[in-house]
Structures are given as structure tokens and as C-alpha cells.
PDB file of C-alpha atoms and ligand atoms in Angstrom:
ATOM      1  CA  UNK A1161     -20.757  -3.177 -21.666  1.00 39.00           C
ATOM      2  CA  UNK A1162     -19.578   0.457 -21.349  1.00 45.00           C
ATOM      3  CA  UNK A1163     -21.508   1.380 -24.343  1.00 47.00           C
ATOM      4  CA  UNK A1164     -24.982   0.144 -23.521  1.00 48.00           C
ATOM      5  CA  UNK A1165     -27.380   2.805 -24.766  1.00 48.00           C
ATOM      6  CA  UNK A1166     -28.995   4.502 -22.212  1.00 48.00           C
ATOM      7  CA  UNK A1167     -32.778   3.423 -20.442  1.00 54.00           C
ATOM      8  CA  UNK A1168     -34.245   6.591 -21.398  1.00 67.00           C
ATOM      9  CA  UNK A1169     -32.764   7.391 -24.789  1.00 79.00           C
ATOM     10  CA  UNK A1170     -32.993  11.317 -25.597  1.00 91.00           C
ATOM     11  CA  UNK A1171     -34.331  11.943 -22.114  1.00 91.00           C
ATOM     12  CA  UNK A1172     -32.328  15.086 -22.099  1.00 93.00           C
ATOM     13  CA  UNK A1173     -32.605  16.397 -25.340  1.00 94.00           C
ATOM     14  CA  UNK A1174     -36.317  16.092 -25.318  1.00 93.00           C
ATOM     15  CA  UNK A1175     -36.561  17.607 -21.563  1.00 93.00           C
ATOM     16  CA  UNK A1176     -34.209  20.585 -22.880  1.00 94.00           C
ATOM     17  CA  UNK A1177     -36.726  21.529 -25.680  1.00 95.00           C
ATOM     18  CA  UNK A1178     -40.053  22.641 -26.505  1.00 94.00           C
ATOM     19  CA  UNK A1179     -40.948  21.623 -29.681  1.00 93.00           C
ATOM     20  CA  UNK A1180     -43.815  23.707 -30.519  1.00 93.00           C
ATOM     21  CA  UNK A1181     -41.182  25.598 -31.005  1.00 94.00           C
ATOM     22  CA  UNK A1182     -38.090  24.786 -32.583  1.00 94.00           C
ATOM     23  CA  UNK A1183     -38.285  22.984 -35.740  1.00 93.00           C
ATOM     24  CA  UNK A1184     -35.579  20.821 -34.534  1.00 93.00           C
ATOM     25  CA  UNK A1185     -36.414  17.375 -34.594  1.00 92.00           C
ATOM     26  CA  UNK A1186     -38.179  15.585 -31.598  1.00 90.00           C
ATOM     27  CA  UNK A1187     -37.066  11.788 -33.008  1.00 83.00           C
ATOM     28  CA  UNK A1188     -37.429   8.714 -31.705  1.00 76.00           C
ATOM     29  CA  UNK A1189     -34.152   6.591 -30.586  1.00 68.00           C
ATOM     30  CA  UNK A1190     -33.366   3.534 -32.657  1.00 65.00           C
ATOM     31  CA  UNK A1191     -34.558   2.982 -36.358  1.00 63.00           C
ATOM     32  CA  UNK A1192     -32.348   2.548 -39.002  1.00 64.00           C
ATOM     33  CA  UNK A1193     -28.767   3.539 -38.383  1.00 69.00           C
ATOM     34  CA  UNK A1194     -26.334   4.184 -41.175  1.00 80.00           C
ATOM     35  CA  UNK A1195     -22.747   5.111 -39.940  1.00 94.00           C
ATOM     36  CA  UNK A1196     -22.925   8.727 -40.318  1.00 96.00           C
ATOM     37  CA  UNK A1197     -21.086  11.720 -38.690  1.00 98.00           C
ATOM     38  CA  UNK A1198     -21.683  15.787 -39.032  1.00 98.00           C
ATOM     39  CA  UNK A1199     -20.471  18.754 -37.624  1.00 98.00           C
ATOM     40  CA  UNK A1200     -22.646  21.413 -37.233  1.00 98.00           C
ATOM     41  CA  UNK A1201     -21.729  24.945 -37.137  1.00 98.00           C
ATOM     42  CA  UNK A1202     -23.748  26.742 -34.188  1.00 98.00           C
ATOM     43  CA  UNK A1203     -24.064  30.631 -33.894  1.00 98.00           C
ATOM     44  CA  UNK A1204     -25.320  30.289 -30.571  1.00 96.00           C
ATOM     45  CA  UNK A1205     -24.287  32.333 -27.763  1.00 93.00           C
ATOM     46  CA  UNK A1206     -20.706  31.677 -28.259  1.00 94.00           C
ATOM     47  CA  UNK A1207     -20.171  30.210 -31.665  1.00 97.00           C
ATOM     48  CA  UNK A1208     -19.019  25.981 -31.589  1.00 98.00           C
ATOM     49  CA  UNK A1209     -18.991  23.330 -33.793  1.00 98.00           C
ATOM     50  CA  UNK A1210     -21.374  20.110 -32.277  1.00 98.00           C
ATOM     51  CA  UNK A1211     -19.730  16.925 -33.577  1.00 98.00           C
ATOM     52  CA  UNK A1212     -22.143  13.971 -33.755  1.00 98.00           C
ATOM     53  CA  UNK A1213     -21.663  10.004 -34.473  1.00 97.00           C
ATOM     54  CA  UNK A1214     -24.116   7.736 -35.171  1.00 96.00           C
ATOM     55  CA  UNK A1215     -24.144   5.029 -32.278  1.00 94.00           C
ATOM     56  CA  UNK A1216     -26.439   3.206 -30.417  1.00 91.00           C
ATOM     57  CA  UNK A1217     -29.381   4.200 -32.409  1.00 90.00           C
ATOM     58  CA  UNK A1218     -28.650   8.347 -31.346  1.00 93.00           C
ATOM     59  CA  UNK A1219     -26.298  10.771 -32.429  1.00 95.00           C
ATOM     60  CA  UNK A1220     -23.207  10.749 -29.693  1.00 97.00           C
ATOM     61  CA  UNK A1221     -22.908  14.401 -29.378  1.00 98.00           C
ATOM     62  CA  UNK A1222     -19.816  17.144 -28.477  1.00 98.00           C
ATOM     63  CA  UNK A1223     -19.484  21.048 -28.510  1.00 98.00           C
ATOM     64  CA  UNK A1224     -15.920  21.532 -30.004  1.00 98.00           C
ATOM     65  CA  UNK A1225     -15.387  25.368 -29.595  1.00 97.00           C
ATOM     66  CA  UNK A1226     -12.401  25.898 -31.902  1.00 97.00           C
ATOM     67  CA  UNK A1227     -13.817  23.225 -34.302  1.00 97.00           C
ATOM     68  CA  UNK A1228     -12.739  19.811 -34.944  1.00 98.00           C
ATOM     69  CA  UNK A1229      -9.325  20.217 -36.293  1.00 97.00           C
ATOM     70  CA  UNK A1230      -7.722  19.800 -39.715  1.00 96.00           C
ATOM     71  CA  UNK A1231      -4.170  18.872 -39.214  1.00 95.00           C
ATOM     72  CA  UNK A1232      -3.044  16.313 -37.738  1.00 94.00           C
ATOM     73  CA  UNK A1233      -1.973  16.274 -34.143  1.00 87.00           C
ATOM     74  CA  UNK A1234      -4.056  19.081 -33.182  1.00 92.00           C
ATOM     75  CA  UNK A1235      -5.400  18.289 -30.153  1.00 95.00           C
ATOM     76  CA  UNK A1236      -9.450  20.192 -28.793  1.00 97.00           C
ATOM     77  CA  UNK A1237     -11.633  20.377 -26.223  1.00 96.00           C
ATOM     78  CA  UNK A1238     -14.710  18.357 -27.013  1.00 97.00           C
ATOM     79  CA  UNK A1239     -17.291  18.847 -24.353  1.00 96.00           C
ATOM     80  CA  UNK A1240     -20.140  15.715 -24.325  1.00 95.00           C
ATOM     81  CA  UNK A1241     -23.603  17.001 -24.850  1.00 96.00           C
ATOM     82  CA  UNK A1242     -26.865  15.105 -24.468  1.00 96.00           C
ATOM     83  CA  UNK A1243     -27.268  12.417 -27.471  1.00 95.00           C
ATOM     84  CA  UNK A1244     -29.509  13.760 -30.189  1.00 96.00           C
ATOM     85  CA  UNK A1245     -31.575  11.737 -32.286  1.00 95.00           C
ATOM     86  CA  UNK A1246     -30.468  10.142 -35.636  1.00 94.00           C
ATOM     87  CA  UNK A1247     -33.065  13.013 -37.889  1.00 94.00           C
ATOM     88  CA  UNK A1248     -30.698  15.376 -35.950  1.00 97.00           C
ATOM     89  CA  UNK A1249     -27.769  15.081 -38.274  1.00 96.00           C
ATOM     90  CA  UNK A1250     -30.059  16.569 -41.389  1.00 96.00           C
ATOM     91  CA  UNK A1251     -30.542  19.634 -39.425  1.00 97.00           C
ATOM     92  CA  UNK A1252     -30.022  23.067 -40.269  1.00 98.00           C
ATOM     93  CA  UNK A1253     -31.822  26.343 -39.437  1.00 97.00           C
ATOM     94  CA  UNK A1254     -32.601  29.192 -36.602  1.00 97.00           C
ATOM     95  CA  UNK A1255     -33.445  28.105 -33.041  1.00 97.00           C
ATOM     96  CA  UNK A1256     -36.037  30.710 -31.922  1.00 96.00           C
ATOM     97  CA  UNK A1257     -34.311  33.164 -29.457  1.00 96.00           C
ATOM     98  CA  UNK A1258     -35.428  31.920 -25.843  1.00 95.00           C
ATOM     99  CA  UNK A1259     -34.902  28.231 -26.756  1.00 96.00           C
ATOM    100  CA  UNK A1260     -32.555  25.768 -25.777  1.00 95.00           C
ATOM    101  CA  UNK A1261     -29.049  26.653 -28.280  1.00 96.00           C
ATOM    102  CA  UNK A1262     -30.949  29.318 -29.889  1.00 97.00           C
ATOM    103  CA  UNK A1263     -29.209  30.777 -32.974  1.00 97.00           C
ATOM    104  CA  UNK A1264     -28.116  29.471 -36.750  1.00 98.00           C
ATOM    105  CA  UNK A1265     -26.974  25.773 -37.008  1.00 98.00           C
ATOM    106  CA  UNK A1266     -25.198  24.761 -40.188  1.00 98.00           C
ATOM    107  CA  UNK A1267     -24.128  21.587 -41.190  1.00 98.00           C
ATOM    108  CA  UNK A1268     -20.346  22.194 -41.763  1.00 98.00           C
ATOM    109  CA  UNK A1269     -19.677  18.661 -42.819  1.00 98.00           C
ATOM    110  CA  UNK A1270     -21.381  15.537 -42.948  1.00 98.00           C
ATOM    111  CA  UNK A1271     -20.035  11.952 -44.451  1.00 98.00           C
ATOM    112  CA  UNK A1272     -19.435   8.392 -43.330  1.00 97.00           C
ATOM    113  CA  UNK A1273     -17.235   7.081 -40.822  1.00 97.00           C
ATOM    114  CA  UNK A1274     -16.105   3.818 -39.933  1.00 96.00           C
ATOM    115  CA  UNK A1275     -15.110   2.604 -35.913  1.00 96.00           C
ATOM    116  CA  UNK A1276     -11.984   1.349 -35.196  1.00 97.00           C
ATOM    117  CA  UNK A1277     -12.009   1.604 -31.665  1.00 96.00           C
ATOM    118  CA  UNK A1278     -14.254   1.906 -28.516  1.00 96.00           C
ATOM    119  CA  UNK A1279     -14.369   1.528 -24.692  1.00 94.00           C
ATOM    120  CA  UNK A1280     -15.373   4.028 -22.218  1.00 89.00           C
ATOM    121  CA  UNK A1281     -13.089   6.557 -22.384  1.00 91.00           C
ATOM    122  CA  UNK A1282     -11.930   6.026 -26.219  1.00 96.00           C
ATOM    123  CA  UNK A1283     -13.014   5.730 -29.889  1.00 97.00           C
ATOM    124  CA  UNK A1284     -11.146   6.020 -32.643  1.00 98.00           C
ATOM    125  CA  UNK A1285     -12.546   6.062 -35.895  1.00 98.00           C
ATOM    126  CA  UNK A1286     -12.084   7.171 -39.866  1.00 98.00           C
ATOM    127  CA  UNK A1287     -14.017   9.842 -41.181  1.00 98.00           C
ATOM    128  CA  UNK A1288     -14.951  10.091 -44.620  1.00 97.00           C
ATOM    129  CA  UNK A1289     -16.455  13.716 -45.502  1.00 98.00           C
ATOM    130  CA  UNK A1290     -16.044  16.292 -47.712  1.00 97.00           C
ATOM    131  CA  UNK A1291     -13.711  18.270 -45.171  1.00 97.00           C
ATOM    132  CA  UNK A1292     -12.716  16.117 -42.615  1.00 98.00           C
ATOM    133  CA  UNK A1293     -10.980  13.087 -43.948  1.00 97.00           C
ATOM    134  CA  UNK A1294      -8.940  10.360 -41.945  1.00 97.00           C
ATOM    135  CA  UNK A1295      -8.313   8.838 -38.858  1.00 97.00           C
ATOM    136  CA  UNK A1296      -9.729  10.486 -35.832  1.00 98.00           C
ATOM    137  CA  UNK A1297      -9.819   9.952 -32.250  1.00 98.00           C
ATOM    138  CA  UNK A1298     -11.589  11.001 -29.153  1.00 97.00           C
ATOM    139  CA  UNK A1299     -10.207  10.677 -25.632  1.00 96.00           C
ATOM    140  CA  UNK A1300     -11.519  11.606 -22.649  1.00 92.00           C
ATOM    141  CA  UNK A1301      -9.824  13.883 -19.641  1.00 87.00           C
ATOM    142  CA  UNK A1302      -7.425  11.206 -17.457  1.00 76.00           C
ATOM    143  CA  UNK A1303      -7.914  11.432 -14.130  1.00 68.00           C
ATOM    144  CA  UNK A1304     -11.343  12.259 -14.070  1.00 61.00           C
ATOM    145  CA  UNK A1305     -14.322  10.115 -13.200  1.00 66.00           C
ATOM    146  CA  UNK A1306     -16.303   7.921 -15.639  1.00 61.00           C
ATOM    147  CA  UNK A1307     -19.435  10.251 -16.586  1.00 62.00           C
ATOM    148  CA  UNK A1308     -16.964  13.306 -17.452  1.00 82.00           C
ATOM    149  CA  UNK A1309     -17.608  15.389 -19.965  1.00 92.00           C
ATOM    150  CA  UNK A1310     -14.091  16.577 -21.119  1.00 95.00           C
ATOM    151  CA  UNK A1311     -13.450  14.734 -23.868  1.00 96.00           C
ATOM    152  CA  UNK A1312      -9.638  15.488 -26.555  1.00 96.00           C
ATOM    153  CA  UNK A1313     -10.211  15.313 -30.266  1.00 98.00           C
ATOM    154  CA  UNK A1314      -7.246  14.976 -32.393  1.00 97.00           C
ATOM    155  CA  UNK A1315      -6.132  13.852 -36.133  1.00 97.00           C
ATOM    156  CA  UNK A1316      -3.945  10.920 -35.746  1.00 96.00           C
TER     157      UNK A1316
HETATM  158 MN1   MN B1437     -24.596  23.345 -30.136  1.00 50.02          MN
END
């Protein structure tokens, strides 16, 4: 099962924060999970767009730096972050300077999406949101070992 959440859900993203004080949210993995995707705009040090999915009870997480694309056959980097919790995807506001990803998040888009597709090193899926409409798939790097972090997003 390539896709077999994790033993310690959110280890990361909990280890990575202090949240006296960020008002991000410190979330619990599982509960109730709708099918739900967002980008989120980040003003961090270098502006990127996080792209999340709602799977095994977390968000599945990537910093896109040019943004996930438009048009189809546009291929970007997609970097895998730590999963974030499900609350995550309602975000929006200033990480204290000092913190982990301090700066302005903004959700950019936010909608349903529906999986086609998914082993190890794929998923394909539709997204339905205000912006980003259609069928959608990530890929990671060939050639590099299974827990790499380069991931390709493209419009099919
Ligand atoms: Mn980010």
C-alpha cells in the first residue's frame, strides 16, 4: 500500500511550529474528510503557491513556485512539503516573522476534486474550483528514489 498514511500523522508540521504563536491550525489527523483541494498564495521569503489535497485524513502538501499552471501542458516544479492538517485548507493570515513560513498566506483557490489515479509516484485527478478547472496530474522526478520530493504538475 504505497499510500498508507503515515504512523505519526503531522509529526512534522507540528515539530516545525510553535503554536502559541501562529494562529495556524495545530489539527488533529483524521476526522471527517471531504475531497477538497486549495492553493494558497504564500508571501513568504520567496513568494509560492502551496497546493494541498485532501488524502488520508491530512492535506498532501507542495510548494509550486511559479504557481500551479493554467494552460494545459504546462509543466512545474512541485516540491512535497510536510502534510498539513485538514483545518489547514481554511487558512489565511500573517505568520509572525521568526516562525516557520512566516509572511501572508492567501487562499488563491479552493474547490473539489475528484481522484482518478494514484500509486507512488502518480495521481491524477480533476479539479473543480473557481480558477483551476480540469484534469490535473502530478508526477514525480524519474530516476530518483522513492521518498523524493521533486514532484511535475501539469494540465492534461
Ligand atoms: Mn508555503
Amino acid at each position: 500500500m504505497p499510500w498508507k498514511a503515515e504512523i505519526m500523522p503531522l509529526e512534522e508540521y507540528k515539530a516545525k511550529r510553535d503554536f502559541r504563536r501562529t494562529r495556524e491550525p495545530e489539527g488533529q489527523a483524521g476526522g471527517v474528510e471531504e475531497e477538497i483541494f486549495v492553493v494558497q498564495e504564500h508571501h513568504a521569503s520567496h513568494l509560492h503557491y502551496d497546493f494541498r489535497l485532501s488524502l488520508d485524513g491530512v492535506l498532501k502538501s507542495w510548494a509550486v513556485p511559479k504557481g500551479v499552471p493554467e494552460e494545459k501542458d504546462t509543466r512545474r516544479l512541485a516540491v512535497q512539503t510536510e502534510d498539513h492538517p485538514l483545518e489547514y485548507a481554511s487558512f489565511e493570515g500573517t505568520i509572525p516573522k521568526g516562525e516557520y513560513g512566516a509572511g501572508e498566506v492567501r487562499i488563491w483557490d479552493k474547490g473539489r476534486f475528484q481522484l482518478k489515479e494514484r500509486s507512488a509516484d502518480k495521481l491524477v485527478f480533476v479539479l473543480e474550483g473557481e480558477r483551476l478547472r480540469g484534469a490535473y496530474a502530478l508526477v514525480r522526478f524519474r530516476g530518483q528514489e522513492k521518498q523524493a520530493k521533486n514532484w511535475l504538475i501539469m494540465k492534461l
